PDB file of C-alpha atoms in Angstrom:
ATOM      1  CA  MET O   1     -11.872  15.953 -43.820  1.00 81.00           C
ATOM      2  CA  PRO O   2      -9.814  18.858 -45.126  1.00 89.00           C
ATOM      3  CA  GLU O   3     -10.499  17.853 -48.730  1.00 92.00           C
ATOM      4  CA  ASP O   4     -14.257  18.244 -48.207  1.00 95.00           C
ATOM      5  CA  GLU O   5     -13.744  21.628 -46.607  1.00 96.00           C
ATOM      6  CA  VAL O   6     -11.475  22.685 -49.477  1.00 97.00           C
ATOM      7  CA  SER O   7     -14.275  21.866 -51.925  1.00 96.00           C
ATOM      8  CA  ARG O   8     -16.838  23.818 -49.888  1.00 97.00           C
ATOM      9  CA  LEU O   9     -14.422  26.729 -49.473  1.00 96.00           C
ATOM     10  CA  LEU O  10     -13.683  26.930 -53.187  1.00 96.00           C
ATOM     11  CA  THR O  11     -17.413  26.745 -53.957  1.00 96.00           C
ATOM     12  CA  LEU O  12     -18.085  29.510 -51.440  1.00 96.00           C
ATOM     13  CA  THR O  13     -15.387  31.709 -52.963  1.00 97.00           C
ATOM     14  CA  GLU O  14     -16.367  30.855 -56.540  1.00 97.00           C
ATOM     15  CA  GLY O  15     -12.996  29.210 -57.111  1.00 95.00           C
ATOM     16  CA  SER O  16     -10.916  32.151 -55.877  1.00 96.00           C
ATOM     17  CA  THR O  17      -7.817  30.830 -54.155  1.00 94.00           C
ATOM     18  CA  LEU O  18      -7.005  34.293 -52.826  1.00 95.00           C
ATOM     19  CA  LYS O  19     -10.432  34.653 -51.167  1.00 97.00           C
ATOM     20  CA  ALA O  20     -10.121  31.140 -49.719  1.00 97.00           C
ATOM     21  CA  ILE O  21      -6.719  31.995 -48.256  1.00 96.00           C
ATOM     22  CA  GLU O  22      -8.117  35.224 -46.785  1.00 96.00           C
ATOM     23  CA  ILE O  23     -10.897  33.273 -45.048  1.00 97.00           C
ATOM     24  CA  LEU O  24      -8.401  30.792 -43.602  1.00 97.00           C
ATOM     25  CA  GLU O  25      -6.076  33.610 -42.567  1.00 96.00           C
ATOM     26  CA  ASN O  26      -8.948  35.289 -40.696  1.00 97.00           C
ATOM     27  CA  GLN O  27      -9.705  32.012 -38.929  1.00 97.00           C
ATOM     28  CA  LEU O  28      -6.065  31.662 -37.852  1.00 97.00           C
ATOM     29  CA  ASN O  29      -6.104  35.276 -36.651  1.00 97.00           C
ATOM     30  CA  THR O  30      -9.184  34.490 -34.546  1.00 97.00           C
ATOM     31  CA  LEU O  31      -7.333  31.595 -32.940  1.00 97.00           C
ATOM     32  CA  TYR O  32      -4.336  33.812 -32.175  1.00 97.00           C
ATOM     33  CA  SER O  33      -6.586  36.489 -30.654  1.00 97.00           C
ATOM     34  CA  ARG O  34      -8.366  33.994 -28.449  1.00 97.00           C
ATOM     35  CA  ALA O  35      -5.059  32.455 -27.421  1.00 98.00           C
ATOM     36  CA  GLN O  36      -3.921  35.916 -26.351  1.00 98.00           C
ATOM     37  CA  VAL O  37      -6.968  36.146 -24.078  1.00 97.00           C
ATOM     38  CA  LEU O  38      -6.016  32.861 -22.404  1.00 97.00           C
ATOM     39  CA  MET O  39      -2.435  34.071 -22.032  1.00 97.00           C
ATOM     40  CA  SER O  40      -3.751  37.271 -20.416  1.00 97.00           C
ATOM     41  CA  LEU O  41      -5.795  35.237 -17.921  1.00 96.00           C
ATOM     42  CA  ALA O  42      -2.707  33.212 -17.091  1.00 96.00           C
ATOM     43  CA  GLY O  43      -0.730  36.427 -16.667  1.00 95.00           C
ATOM     44  CA  VAL O  44      -3.337  37.901 -14.333  1.00 94.00           C
ATOM     45  CA  THR O  45      -3.220  34.735 -12.236  1.00 92.00           C
ATOM     46  CA  LEU O  46       0.552  34.946 -11.985  1.00 89.00           C
ATOM     47  CA  THR O  47       0.320  38.619 -11.032  1.00 90.00           C
ATOM     48  CA  ILE O  48      -2.311  37.995  -8.362  1.00 87.00           C
ATOM     49  CA  THR O  49      -0.127  35.272  -6.910  1.00 84.00           C
ATOM     50  CA  GLY O  50       2.659  37.795  -6.542  1.00 82.00           C
ATOM     51  CA  PHE O  51       0.405  39.980  -4.416  1.00 84.00           C
ATOM     52  CA  SER O  52      -1.667  37.464  -2.472  1.00 83.00           C
ATOM     53  CA  GLY O  53       0.022  34.081  -2.907  1.00 80.00           C
ATOM     54  CA  ARG O  54       1.796  34.378   0.410  1.00 82.00           C
ATOM     55  CA  SER O  55      -1.479  35.134   2.220  1.00 86.00           C
ATOM     56  CA  ILE O  56      -3.226  32.226   0.549  1.00 85.00           C
ATOM     57  CA  ALA O  57      -0.389  29.833   1.332  1.00 81.00           C
ATOM     58  CA  ALA O  58      -0.341  30.987   4.974  1.00 85.00           C
ATOM     59  CA  ALA O  59      -3.883  29.654   5.490  1.00 86.00           C
ATOM     60  CA  ASN O  60      -2.825  26.011   5.868  1.00 91.00           C
ATOM     61  CA  GLY O  61      -0.987  23.143   4.163  1.00 90.00           C
ATOM     62  CA  THR O  62      -3.869  22.320   1.825  1.00 93.00           C
ATOM     63  CA  ALA O  63      -4.030  25.894   0.586  1.00 92.00           C
ATOM     64  CA  GLN O  64      -0.269  25.847   0.025  1.00 91.00           C
ATOM     65  CA  VAL O  65      -0.469  22.704  -2.103  1.00 94.00           C
ATOM     66  CA  LEU O  66      -3.473  23.993  -4.038  1.00 94.00           C
ATOM     67  CA  VAL O  67      -1.981  27.403  -4.798  1.00 92.00           C
ATOM     68  CA  VAL O  68       1.314  25.866  -5.928  1.00 93.00           C
ATOM     69  CA  CYS O  69      -0.441  23.217  -8.046  1.00 95.00           C
ATOM     70  CA  GLY O  70      -2.849  25.786  -9.461  1.00 95.00           C
ATOM     71  CA  LEU O  71       0.021  28.054 -10.359  1.00 93.00           C
ATOM     72  CA  ALA O  72       1.940  25.192 -11.980  1.00 96.00           C
ATOM     73  CA  VAL O  73      -1.084  24.145 -14.029  1.00 97.00           C
ATOM     74  CA  VAL O  74      -1.763  27.736 -15.131  1.00 97.00           C
ATOM     75  CA  LEU O  75       1.873  28.091 -16.169  1.00 96.00           C
ATOM     76  CA  ALA O  76       1.700  24.760 -18.033  1.00 97.00           C
ATOM     77  CA  SER O  77      -1.356  25.999 -19.927  1.00 98.00           C
ATOM     78  CA  ALA O  78       0.462  29.191 -20.901  1.00 97.00           C
ATOM     79  CA  VAL O  79       3.417  27.201 -22.218  1.00 97.00           C
ATOM     80  CA  TRP O  80       1.074  24.822 -24.070  1.00 98.00           C
ATOM     81  CA  ILE O  81      -0.839  27.687 -25.690  1.00 98.00           C
ATOM     82  CA  TYR O  82       2.323  29.554 -26.609  1.00 97.00           C
ATOM     83  CA  VAL O  83       3.985  26.531 -28.215  1.00 97.00           C
ATOM     84  CA  ARG O  84       0.960  24.886 -29.845  1.00 97.00           C
ATOM     85  CA  VAL O  85      -1.283  27.788 -30.799  1.00 97.00           C
ATOM     86  CA  MET O  86       0.757  30.974 -30.926  1.00 96.00           C
ATOM     87  CA  SER O  87       3.717  29.633 -32.868  1.00 92.00           C
ATOM     88  CA  ILE O  88       4.003  31.474 -36.158  1.00 90.00           C
ATOM     89  CA  ARG O  89       4.333  29.849 -39.521  1.00 90.00           C
ATOM     90  CA  TRP O  90       3.463  32.049 -42.456  1.00 91.00           C
ATOM     91  CA  ILE O  91       0.799  30.802 -44.837  1.00 90.00           C
ATOM     92  CA  THR O  92       3.024  31.716 -47.769  1.00 90.00           C
ATOM     93  CA  ALA O  93       5.705  29.332 -46.464  1.00 90.00           C
ATOM     94  CA  GLU O  94       3.359  26.461 -47.364  1.00 85.00           C
ATOM     95  CA  ALA O  95       2.629  27.702 -50.884  1.00 89.00           C
ATOM     96  CA  GLN O  96       2.669  25.039 -53.559  1.00 90.00           C
ATOM     97  CA  PRO O  97       1.387  24.674 -57.122  1.00 91.00           C
ATOM     98  CA  ASP O  98      -1.434  22.297 -56.097  1.00 94.00           C
ATOM     99  CA  THR O  99      -4.058  24.725 -54.767  1.00 94.00           C
ATOM    100  CA  ARG O 100      -6.217  22.053 -53.171  1.00 95.00           C
ATOM    101  CA  ALA O 101      -3.269  20.526 -51.300  1.00 95.00           C
ATOM    102  CA  TYR O 102      -2.131  24.000 -50.256  1.00 95.00           C
ATOM    103  CA  LEU O 103      -5.536  24.880 -48.805  1.00 96.00           C
ATOM    104  CA  ALA O 104      -5.867  21.446 -47.174  1.00 96.00           C
ATOM    105  CA  GLY O 105      -2.521  21.976 -45.441  1.00 95.00           C
ATOM    106  CA  ILE O 106      -3.663  25.306 -44.023  1.00 96.00           C
ATOM    107  CA  ILE O 107      -6.934  23.731 -42.859  1.00 97.00           C
ATOM    108  CA  GLU O 108      -5.060  20.880 -41.162  1.00 96.00           C
ATOM    109  CA  ARG O 109      -2.845  23.376 -39.340  1.00 96.00           C
ATOM    110  CA  ARG O 110      -5.881  25.426 -38.300  1.00 97.00           C
ATOM    111  CA  ASN O 111      -7.617  22.281 -37.020  1.00 98.00           C
ATOM    112  CA  LYS O 112      -4.567  21.244 -34.970  1.00 97.00           C
ATOM    113  CA  LYS O 113      -4.311  24.721 -33.477  1.00 98.00           C
ATOM    114  CA  THR O 114      -8.041  24.671 -32.667  1.00 98.00           C
ATOM    115  CA  VAL O 115      -7.704  21.402 -30.751  1.00 98.00           C
ATOM    116  CA  ALA O 116      -4.608  22.728 -28.969  1.00 98.00           C
ATOM    117  CA  TYR O 117      -6.460  25.940 -28.064  1.00 98.00           C
ATOM    118  CA  SER O 118      -9.354  23.967 -26.615  1.00 98.00           C
ATOM    119  CA  LEU O 119      -7.061  21.774 -24.543  1.00 98.00           C
ATOM    120  CA  GLY O 120      -5.039  24.789 -23.377  1.00 98.00           C
ATOM    121  CA  GLY O 121      -8.242  26.475 -22.217  1.00 98.00           C
ATOM    122  CA  LYS O 122      -9.267  23.383 -20.262  1.00 98.00           C
ATOM    123  CA  ILE O 123      -5.841  23.151 -18.636  1.00 98.00           C
ATOM    124  CA  LEU O 124      -6.061  26.828 -17.685  1.00 98.00           C
ATOM    125  CA  LEU O 125      -9.551  26.366 -16.272  1.00 98.00           C
ATOM    126  CA  PHE O 126      -8.375  23.462 -14.118  1.00 98.00           C
ATOM    127  CA  GLY O 127      -5.512  25.572 -12.770  1.00 97.00           C
ATOM    128  CA  LEU O 128      -7.892  28.435 -12.004  1.00 96.00           C
ATOM    129  CA  VAL O 129     -10.220  26.061 -10.137  1.00 97.00           C
ATOM    130  CA  LEU O 130      -7.321  24.864  -7.967  1.00 96.00           C
ATOM    131  CA  TYR O 131      -6.306  28.454  -7.360  1.00 92.00           C
ATOM    132  CA  CYS O 132      -9.873  29.486  -6.434  1.00 93.00           C
ATOM    133  CA  ILE O 133     -10.196  26.597  -3.991  1.00 95.00           C
ATOM    134  CA  ALA O 134      -6.973  27.729  -2.302  1.00 93.00           C
ATOM    135  CA  PHE O 135      -8.314  31.286  -2.173  1.00 90.00           C
ATOM    136  CA  SER O 136     -11.592  30.037  -0.653  1.00 93.00           C
ATOM    137  CA  ILE O 137      -9.680  28.136   2.032  1.00 93.00           C
ATOM    138  CA  MET O 138      -7.842  31.342   2.889  1.00 90.00           C
ATOM    139  CA  LEU O 139     -11.114  33.249   3.207  1.00 91.00           C
ATOM    140  CA  LEU O 140     -12.614  30.538   5.407  1.00 92.00           C
ATOM    141  CA  ASN O 141      -9.604  30.719   7.725  1.00 86.00           C
ATOM    142  CA  LEU O 142      -9.655  34.481   8.301  1.00 75.00           C
TER     143      LEU O 142
END
């Protein structure tokens, strides 16, 4: 519950709203940094496909389907992560006189982004597995 976390956060910061906001801001920055790593993995996959996708797809029909599906899933994960995790909304845009409600709102947003990050990572992993299976089929057919 965000309200419980707000209480713990304010206790931890000895009632300093500014320190509490700094902690939450750092947590959001961590999410953004980790989302960038997932986006980089997706980008590498797309780049590799540009170089070797044709060779993988030439192996057989199964490899073609797997590489296309893997690529589509990787792209879907990148879109998901970009929209759900990397969208920017400034903490100050949520400012309000009620400090506890303000902090709870930031915590709720952080929690939603955390869940979205986790799901985006799982989607990416599934796409990479499909892609690796297609690559393995290519290697077995050399």
